[in-house]
Every structure is written in C-alpha cells, then in structure tokens.
C-alpha cells in the first residue's frame, strides 16, 4: 500500500525540532492503519467464505475429499476405452473448428468495429470532438453487457447455431478492444497527422495513413490477446447456449457414465487448443511489441 | 562503391514496395475470403428462415410493458383478471382495474381508443373503431363469427378458435374460454403486489402514509411494513434478486482475492531472480500454464461435481483459474524489479523473508494491485457466466428467466441490474486503483 496516503495533514505538520519522535509517531500510525486494513480484509474474507460455504449445496470440507473422485472416475473409464480416443478426437474436430471460427470471426468483426469506435472516442483524433463522450459511453456499455446475456437473448430470436454467439462475442470484443485501442491511439505521435492535415488530407486519410501505421503493432497484439480470450468465451457460450465444442461437452457430461471417454477427449482437445493458441499468440505478440529477432 | 550500390538500393526499394502493395491487397482479400467461408459454414443464409422476428417483437414490447389477461371460463362463467396470467398477479375477487366493469354477468373491457370487448352469457363482442363489431356466439360448441365482410387478415378464424390482434390488445375465443390481453407500459406490480395494502397508491399517498399517516398494521410502522412488502414482492422477488447480485459479487471478490493470496508466494518460486533452480522454476511455471490452459469452464465443471452448486464452487473455480494468470503476471513483475533496494536490505543483514517484505513487495505492489483490481472487475462479469453453470447468483436467475421464455420484463430487469453491477464494479476498481496506487 502506498504510504504517502497516510502522511500528516496540512497544518498538522510534525514538529521538526523532534524528528525522531515524529518519525516514530508516523510509523506507529502507518502500522495501525495497515493493521486495521489487514484485520478488516481477513474478516471480510473469512466471513465471505463462511457465507459462501453456507449457501453452497455441498460444504467445503465434505467436498474436499471428493475433488478427485470425479476426475479419477472419468479418467479410469477413459483409460479402459483408450482405444476409442483417436476416433472421438476426429469426430469432434468439426465442433472444435466451429468454436475457433466463432472466436475468429467475432474477433475480426469486433476488432474492425473497435478500430473505428476507438478513433472516434480518442481526444485529439476524433472526427467529431463533441461526440467523444458519447462514443466512450458506447464502448463502456458494450463492455458492460456480459456475452452470455446477449447470446441467450439472440438464441431466442435467431434460433440456435453459431451466429448468436458470434454477435455476442463481437459486441463485447468491440467494447473491450475499443478501450485498449483508444488508449494506444492517445499516445500516438501527432506529427504525421498534422503533416497529413497540412496537405489537405481528409479525416479517414489522416487516420489510415497517419495513425494506423503507428499503432498497428500494438493493436494487433491486443487483438491476438483478445482472440485467445474469445476462444475460451466461445467454448463457455457453447456450454451454456449452443454450438461448438462446448455444446458437445455438455451433452457428453449430461450422459454421464459410459461417455467419459468422450468427456476426456473433448477436455483434451480444448486444453491442447487453448495452450497452442496461447503459445502462438504469446510468441507472435512478443515479436510485434519488441520487434523481430534480428 | 556508391555507383554499384545505387541500382541495387533502388531495386530493393521497388521490390519491397511491390511486396508491400501485394500484401496490402492480399491481407484484406484473405480476410474477406475467410469471412465468406465462415458465413457459409455458419449458414447465415439459412438464418433468415430460422430467425423469428415475431419473437423479437414480443421481446421488445415485453421489455417495457406488461399485459393483463382478462379471461372467462366459458363453462362456469367465472371471469379472472391476472397480470401476466400468473397466479401471484391475479386480482382478488371484488378488485379490478378501472378499465374493466362487471355487472349482471356482463363484463366490459375498455382497451382504449374505442376498442371495447364485451363478454356475456350469449358470447363475446369486440368493437373495433373504423371497422365494426366482431360478434362471436357459440353454436353446438363452436364459435360462429359475425363480422363485416371481407374479414381482414388481423382476424384469424379457424374451426375452434377466433383470434383478433389490434394495436390496443389481443383477443382470442376458444370453446373453453375467451381471453383478452391488454398491453400497458411499465413494469406492473414492481413496488407492491395486488394483495399488499399499499398497492395502487400514488407517491404522495405513500409518502403521507410513511410519515404522518395512521398505521396500516398496528404492530409495525408503515415505512417498515412498506419496505418488507417491497422486499418480499412475490412477482419481482427483490429480496432474492438482491441476494443473487450479492452472491455474484461475493464469488468474484473471494475468487480474486484467494487467487492473489495463493499466487503471490508461488510467483516467487517462478521468478528467475528468486529461484535459481531452473528445474524447479520450470515446474512451477508449467503448473501455472496447466491451470490456465485447463480453463475456467472445465474447472467449474469438475468443482461443481465435488462441492455441488452454489457460490462457493464458483469462487473456488475463479480462484483456481486466476491463480494461473496471477502466477504468470506476478512472476514477470518480480523479474523486472530493481535489485538495488534488495541489496540495500541485504546489507543490513536481513534474511530472505525480510528482504522480500521490505525490498521487493513495496516495488511490485502497485503492479500487483492494478492486476488484482482489473481481475476483480472482469471477474464480476465472469461470475455471471460461472453462476449460470454452477447454479448461483444472478447468472442462474437470468438463464432461468430466459429459458422459461415467459416473463421478458424480468429478463430486462436482470439485464439492467447486471449492467449496473458491472459498471459499479468498474468504477469502484478504478477509484481504488487511483486511491491506492497513485495515492490521490
């Protein structure tokens, strides 16, 4: 915690003739504040956990020794049927591709929307400076609505399929990336923009030729990070709504015993995909922001 | 030297320019091709047929208005008036909205703008201004319609059912019952249900009752009675909803804080400057990677099997997932610290724990706090989704309300609350960040 926050107030400055006393006094006060905060935090945490434990269907201590029951049951059944696994992998590849496609399309659409919105919401670059707060609030609102809300409502209107998930994730992505993009654009060098303005370039030309080349590496890096997040979100939306590998996982889970080989196969597919995308985007982002290794 | 270099330089420049130009076309072309492929594989063309825009219309109108059912059982002749057709919204006998009148077995419903529906023993009639009267009488148990010809398409007549849809309301007649739906703006019964003594009172009346009025229930004060009537509103269940919101925030708070507490000591083991043993460091890092890779969804499923549905399961799931993320970012922060301060502490003879406490923690605290607060905010959103999976919090209420496809104004209410909750957490974490990190 930052210590200056608890420094002496104006008018109550310590007596400089007795620095040692004043210093010890400040240390004591700081310790007291720290202690109070700590006690408060511990009280909040413990009462919170107790409350959550109370409202849970199963208790913590009762459930703790069961944590490994389900995974071991699943794994042992899958181990017996390990010969099936490659076949199941192949069966679920289309669903996996759908999940990744949902994330990719949503990231693309959301990213493009975020590009436009972020420039409109950046002070100093905006097309209509008076509307900057409007676009900022729009971004906030897009970020605030959780994907699941939009997805469930859209499933009701559009029927099943991947499109509701794409729209839901794209809207959220637009809001989340828009904020990050606008922070990057704020720090862009204004000189190229001024140069372009002096030769009579239009707003879109100034942005496309003056701002985008500067911010592209950072924007791309954020978009990749978002793609990573969106793959996870798309799997979760599949589990709650429909479409993709999440839905397959839900069906296999609901079937329960007898299909645990499928559960394991889908877990593995999902895990490997996430780790792979994680690693790839990590490496590529590193190259984008720190420059190519010579 | 220069004369030999110039042509090659010009060549390379033109070649690079040409390559750039090709890329400038190739990348958008690739993106468009990919989107086309996605559109085909997602069956966007078929979406137009599957999409049900009538559902969208219902949803949009239901979001901000409520409907009241006035229905008559044709066998017994009893008329019931119920908001949203629900038992808990049914008007008790003797009480009815002012647009319904009942006298001598004749029920008159004024739908507004001249639309009037009448039920009596002989059948039912609906007057539509600018069109005429639609008269329905049962003959041999079948409804027989008399209406000005030609019959427009907003009246549907089949053998056993007659339906009329107008802007003012809907009307259906079947053998067993006749029903009229009147749409009115607003979320009806939001404050008090029909059985409450405070129902239908204006703001001023309520204010007067709360301050100077006589006690409705002699055992308690009016304002306390009002609060409890509001809190236990059967239609909107404000008390339960508030609990659900609290549960969601609780999940996010407990999960994030627990993850930070667990990840902090572990991240020392994964930082190069604190853990010289490469093998061990790598192992801790792989653990973090594994936890992150398994993903919150899978942890949530595994944990809800062990602990059952509820907020604690959600909190543990968030804690587990974030331990992986925090472990990674914290250890990166630890690797970037300034060694000089640690040196200084070491020179006073401090041991490793004291060096960490006074040399390292003060340096990384702002980064750590910023991370934790950012995750707290984003976990409020995740907790909504996790709640829908583990069965706790506002996420569960929302999915239930959507799946029953009945009360869309409840859905609108929950969505509004979720957005407000997320925005509140957003500004809270921003405020805390400014307060704790920048010391403003």
mmCIF file of C-alpha atoms in Angstrom, chain A residues 102-243:
data_model
loop_
_atom_site.group_PDB
_atom_site.id
_atom_site.type_symbol
_atom_site.label_atom_id
_atom_site.label_comp_id
_atom_site.label_asym_id
_atom_site.label_seq_id
_atom_site.Cartn_x
_atom_site.Cartn_y
_atom_site.Cartn_z
ATOM 1 C CA UNK A 102 -16.791 -18.284 -33.800
ATOM 2 C CA UNK A 103 -13.926 -16.726 -31.873
ATOM 3 C CA UNK A 104 -12.026 -15.691 -35.012
ATOM 4 C CA UNK A 105 -14.971 -14.125 -36.813
ATOM 5 C CA UNK A 106 -16.084 -12.359 -33.651
ATOM 6 C CA UNK A 107 -12.569 -11.032 -33.076
ATOM 7 C CA UNK A 108 -12.341 -9.811 -36.679
ATOM 8 C CA UNK A 109 -15.717 -8.079 -36.671
ATOM 9 C CA UNK A 110 -15.298 -6.742 -33.159
ATOM 10 C CA UNK A 111 -11.760 -5.614 -33.960
ATOM 11 C CA UNK A 112 -12.837 -3.667 -37.045
ATOM 12 C CA UNK A 113 -15.663 -2.050 -35.090
ATOM 13 C CA UNK A 114 -13.216 -1.259 -32.286
ATOM 14 C CA UNK A 115 -10.829 0.423 -34.753
ATOM 15 C CA UNK A 116 -13.487 2.850 -35.916
ATOM 16 C CA UNK A 117 -15.016 3.398 -32.469
ATOM 17 C CA UNK A 118 -11.682 3.882 -30.742
ATOM 18 C CA UNK A 119 -10.544 6.578 -33.165
ATOM 19 C CA UNK A 120 -13.876 8.332 -32.762
ATOM 20 C CA UNK A 121 -13.511 8.116 -28.983
ATOM 21 C CA UNK A 122 -9.933 9.406 -28.758
ATOM 22 C CA UNK A 123 -9.409 13.000 -27.782
ATOM 23 C CA UNK A 124 -7.355 14.845 -30.359
ATOM 24 C CA UNK A 125 -8.091 12.391 -33.154
ATOM 25 C CA UNK A 126 -11.866 12.217 -33.133
ATOM 26 C CA UNK A 127 -13.834 13.122 -36.236
ATOM 27 C CA UNK A 128 -16.426 14.900 -34.125
ATOM 28 C CA UNK A 129 -14.715 16.071 -30.913
ATOM 29 C CA UNK A 130 -18.046 16.871 -29.259
ATOM 30 C CA UNK A 131 -19.209 13.285 -29.625
ATOM 31 C CA UNK A 132 -16.173 11.789 -27.875
ATOM 32 C CA UNK A 133 -18.045 11.219 -24.589
ATOM 33 C CA UNK A 134 -20.895 9.570 -26.482
ATOM 34 C CA UNK A 135 -18.562 7.073 -28.130
ATOM 35 C CA UNK A 136 -16.755 6.464 -24.855
ATOM 36 C CA UNK A 137 -20.009 5.635 -23.086
ATOM 37 C CA UNK A 138 -20.939 3.392 -26.011
ATOM 38 C CA UNK A 139 -17.714 1.455 -25.527
ATOM 39 C CA UNK A 140 -18.379 1.230 -21.779
ATOM 40 C CA UNK A 141 -21.879 -0.094 -22.383
ATOM 41 C CA UNK A 142 -20.638 -2.658 -24.909
ATOM 42 C CA UNK A 143 -18.088 -3.869 -22.401
ATOM 43 C CA UNK A 144 -20.501 -3.958 -19.507
ATOM 44 C CA UNK A 145 -23.041 -6.347 -21.012
ATOM 45 C CA UNK A 146 -21.763 -9.879 -20.472
ATOM 46 C CA UNK A 147 -21.662 -12.049 -23.595
ATOM 47 C CA UNK A 148 -23.996 -14.608 -22.118
ATOM 48 C CA UNK A 149 -26.812 -12.091 -21.824
ATOM 49 C CA UNK A 150 -26.688 -11.113 -25.478
ATOM 50 C CA UNK A 151 -26.173 -14.717 -26.585
ATOM 51 C CA UNK A 152 -29.184 -16.062 -24.697
ATOM 52 C CA UNK A 153 -31.493 -13.320 -25.934
ATOM 53 C CA UNK A 154 -30.271 -13.768 -29.507
ATOM 54 C CA UNK A 155 -30.713 -17.538 -29.359
ATOM 55 C CA UNK A 156 -34.362 -16.885 -28.597
ATOM 56 C CA UNK A 157 -34.719 -14.625 -31.623
ATOM 57 C CA UNK A 158 -32.368 -16.176 -34.172
ATOM 58 C CA UNK A 159 -32.724 -19.799 -33.184
ATOM 59 C CA UNK A 160 -29.661 -21.926 -32.422
ATOM 60 C CA UNK A 161 -26.423 -22.032 -34.304
ATOM 61 C CA UNK A 162 -23.190 -20.100 -34.086
ATOM 62 C CA UNK A 163 -24.439 -16.674 -35.214
ATOM 63 C CA UNK A 164 -25.833 -15.555 -31.821
ATOM 64 C CA UNK A 165 -22.517 -16.449 -30.197
ATOM 65 C CA UNK A 166 -20.592 -14.554 -32.878
ATOM 66 C CA UNK A 167 -22.691 -11.428 -32.416
ATOM 67 C CA UNK A 168 -22.484 -11.625 -28.634
ATOM 68 C CA UNK A 169 -18.712 -12.051 -28.564
ATOM 69 C CA UNK A 170 -18.194 -9.461 -31.307
ATOM 70 C CA UNK A 171 -20.136 -6.813 -29.384
ATOM 71 C CA UNK A 172 -18.168 -7.441 -26.225
ATOM 72 C CA UNK A 173 -14.896 -7.540 -28.173
ATOM 73 C CA UNK A 174 -15.744 -4.226 -29.805
ATOM 74 C CA UNK A 175 -16.138 -2.615 -26.406
ATOM 75 C CA UNK A 176 -13.115 -4.208 -24.775
ATOM 76 C CA UNK A 177 -10.730 -3.668 -27.683
ATOM 77 C CA UNK A 178 -12.115 -0.202 -28.366
ATOM 78 C CA UNK A 179 -10.968 0.975 -24.955
ATOM 79 C CA UNK A 180 -7.493 -0.537 -25.299
ATOM 80 C CA UNK A 181 -7.136 0.708 -28.892
ATOM 81 C CA UNK A 182 -8.111 4.207 -27.882
ATOM 82 C CA UNK A 183 -5.513 4.209 -25.087
ATOM 83 C CA UNK A 184 -2.853 3.258 -27.631
ATOM 84 C CA UNK A 185 -4.031 5.844 -30.151
ATOM 85 C CA UNK A 186 -3.949 8.544 -27.487
ATOM 86 C CA UNK A 187 -0.200 8.052 -27.199
ATOM 87 C CA UNK A 188 0.404 8.085 -30.943
ATOM 88 C CA UNK A 189 2.707 10.767 -32.309
ATOM 89 C CA UNK A 190 0.506 13.631 -33.643
ATOM 90 C CA UNK A 191 3.149 14.870 -36.101
ATOM 91 C CA UNK A 192 2.251 12.582 -39.038
ATOM 92 C CA UNK A 193 -1.404 13.513 -38.551
ATOM 93 C CA UNK A 194 -0.553 17.221 -38.599
ATOM 94 C CA UNK A 195 1.601 16.715 -41.664
ATOM 95 C CA UNK A 196 -1.205 14.987 -43.487
ATOM 96 C CA UNK A 197 -3.672 17.648 -42.392
ATOM 97 C CA UNK A 198 -1.383 20.364 -43.794
ATOM 98 C CA UNK A 199 -1.553 18.794 -47.262
ATOM 99 C CA UNK A 200 -5.340 18.648 -47.099
ATOM 100 C CA UNK A 201 -5.915 15.013 -46.244
ATOM 101 C CA UNK A 202 -9.406 14.025 -45.133
ATOM 102 C CA UNK A 203 -10.064 12.560 -41.701
ATOM 103 C CA UNK A 204 -10.090 8.979 -42.922
ATOM 104 C CA UNK A 205 -6.846 9.530 -44.848
ATOM 105 C CA UNK A 206 -5.207 11.071 -41.781
ATOM 106 C CA UNK A 207 -6.249 8.102 -39.688
ATOM 107 C CA UNK A 208 -5.400 5.439 -42.245
ATOM 108 C CA UNK A 209 -2.009 6.870 -43.217
ATOM 109 C CA UNK A 210 -1.024 8.795 -40.101
ATOM 110 C CA UNK A 211 -2.314 6.878 -37.080
ATOM 111 C CA UNK A 212 -2.910 3.263 -38.090
ATOM 112 C CA UNK A 213 0.708 2.544 -39.158
ATOM 113 C CA UNK A 214 1.913 3.797 -35.777
ATOM 114 C CA UNK A 215 -0.488 1.826 -33.658
ATOM 115 C CA UNK A 216 -0.843 -1.306 -35.797
ATOM 116 C CA UNK A 217 1.665 -3.494 -33.890
ATOM 117 C CA UNK A 218 0.091 -2.728 -30.520
ATOM 118 C CA UNK A 219 -3.427 -3.069 -31.829
ATOM 119 C CA UNK A 220 -2.624 -6.384 -33.437
ATOM 120 C CA UNK A 221 -1.079 -7.575 -30.213
ATOM 121 C CA UNK A 222 -4.209 -6.679 -28.248
ATOM 122 C CA UNK A 223 -6.404 -8.286 -30.881
ATOM 123 C CA UNK A 224 -4.442 -11.524 -30.612
ATOM 124 C CA UNK A 225 -4.771 -11.488 -26.834
ATOM 125 C CA UNK A 226 -8.485 -10.967 -27.288
ATOM 126 C CA UNK A 227 -8.667 -13.870 -29.732
ATOM 127 C CA UNK A 228 -7.190 -16.072 -27.016
ATOM 128 C CA UNK A 229 -9.844 -14.886 -24.567
ATOM 129 C CA UNK A 230 -12.577 -15.290 -27.159
ATOM 130 C CA UNK A 231 -11.731 -18.935 -27.818
ATOM 131 C CA UNK A 232 -12.394 -19.607 -24.144
ATOM 132 C CA UNK A 233 -15.544 -17.494 -24.191
ATOM 133 C CA UNK A 234 -16.806 -19.298 -27.266
ATOM 134 C CA UNK A 235 -16.326 -22.681 -25.559
ATOM 135 C CA UNK A 236 -18.199 -21.431 -22.479
ATOM 136 C CA UNK A 237 -21.021 -19.970 -24.554
ATOM 137 C CA UNK A 238 -21.340 -23.313 -26.299
ATOM 138 C CA UNK A 239 -21.738 -24.958 -22.908
ATOM 139 C CA UNK A 240 -24.422 -22.530 -21.747
ATOM 140 C CA UNK A 241 -26.126 -21.881 -25.081
ATOM 141 C CA UNK A 242 -25.422 -23.971 -28.115
ATOM 142 C CA UNK A 243 -22.934 -24.669 -30.850
#
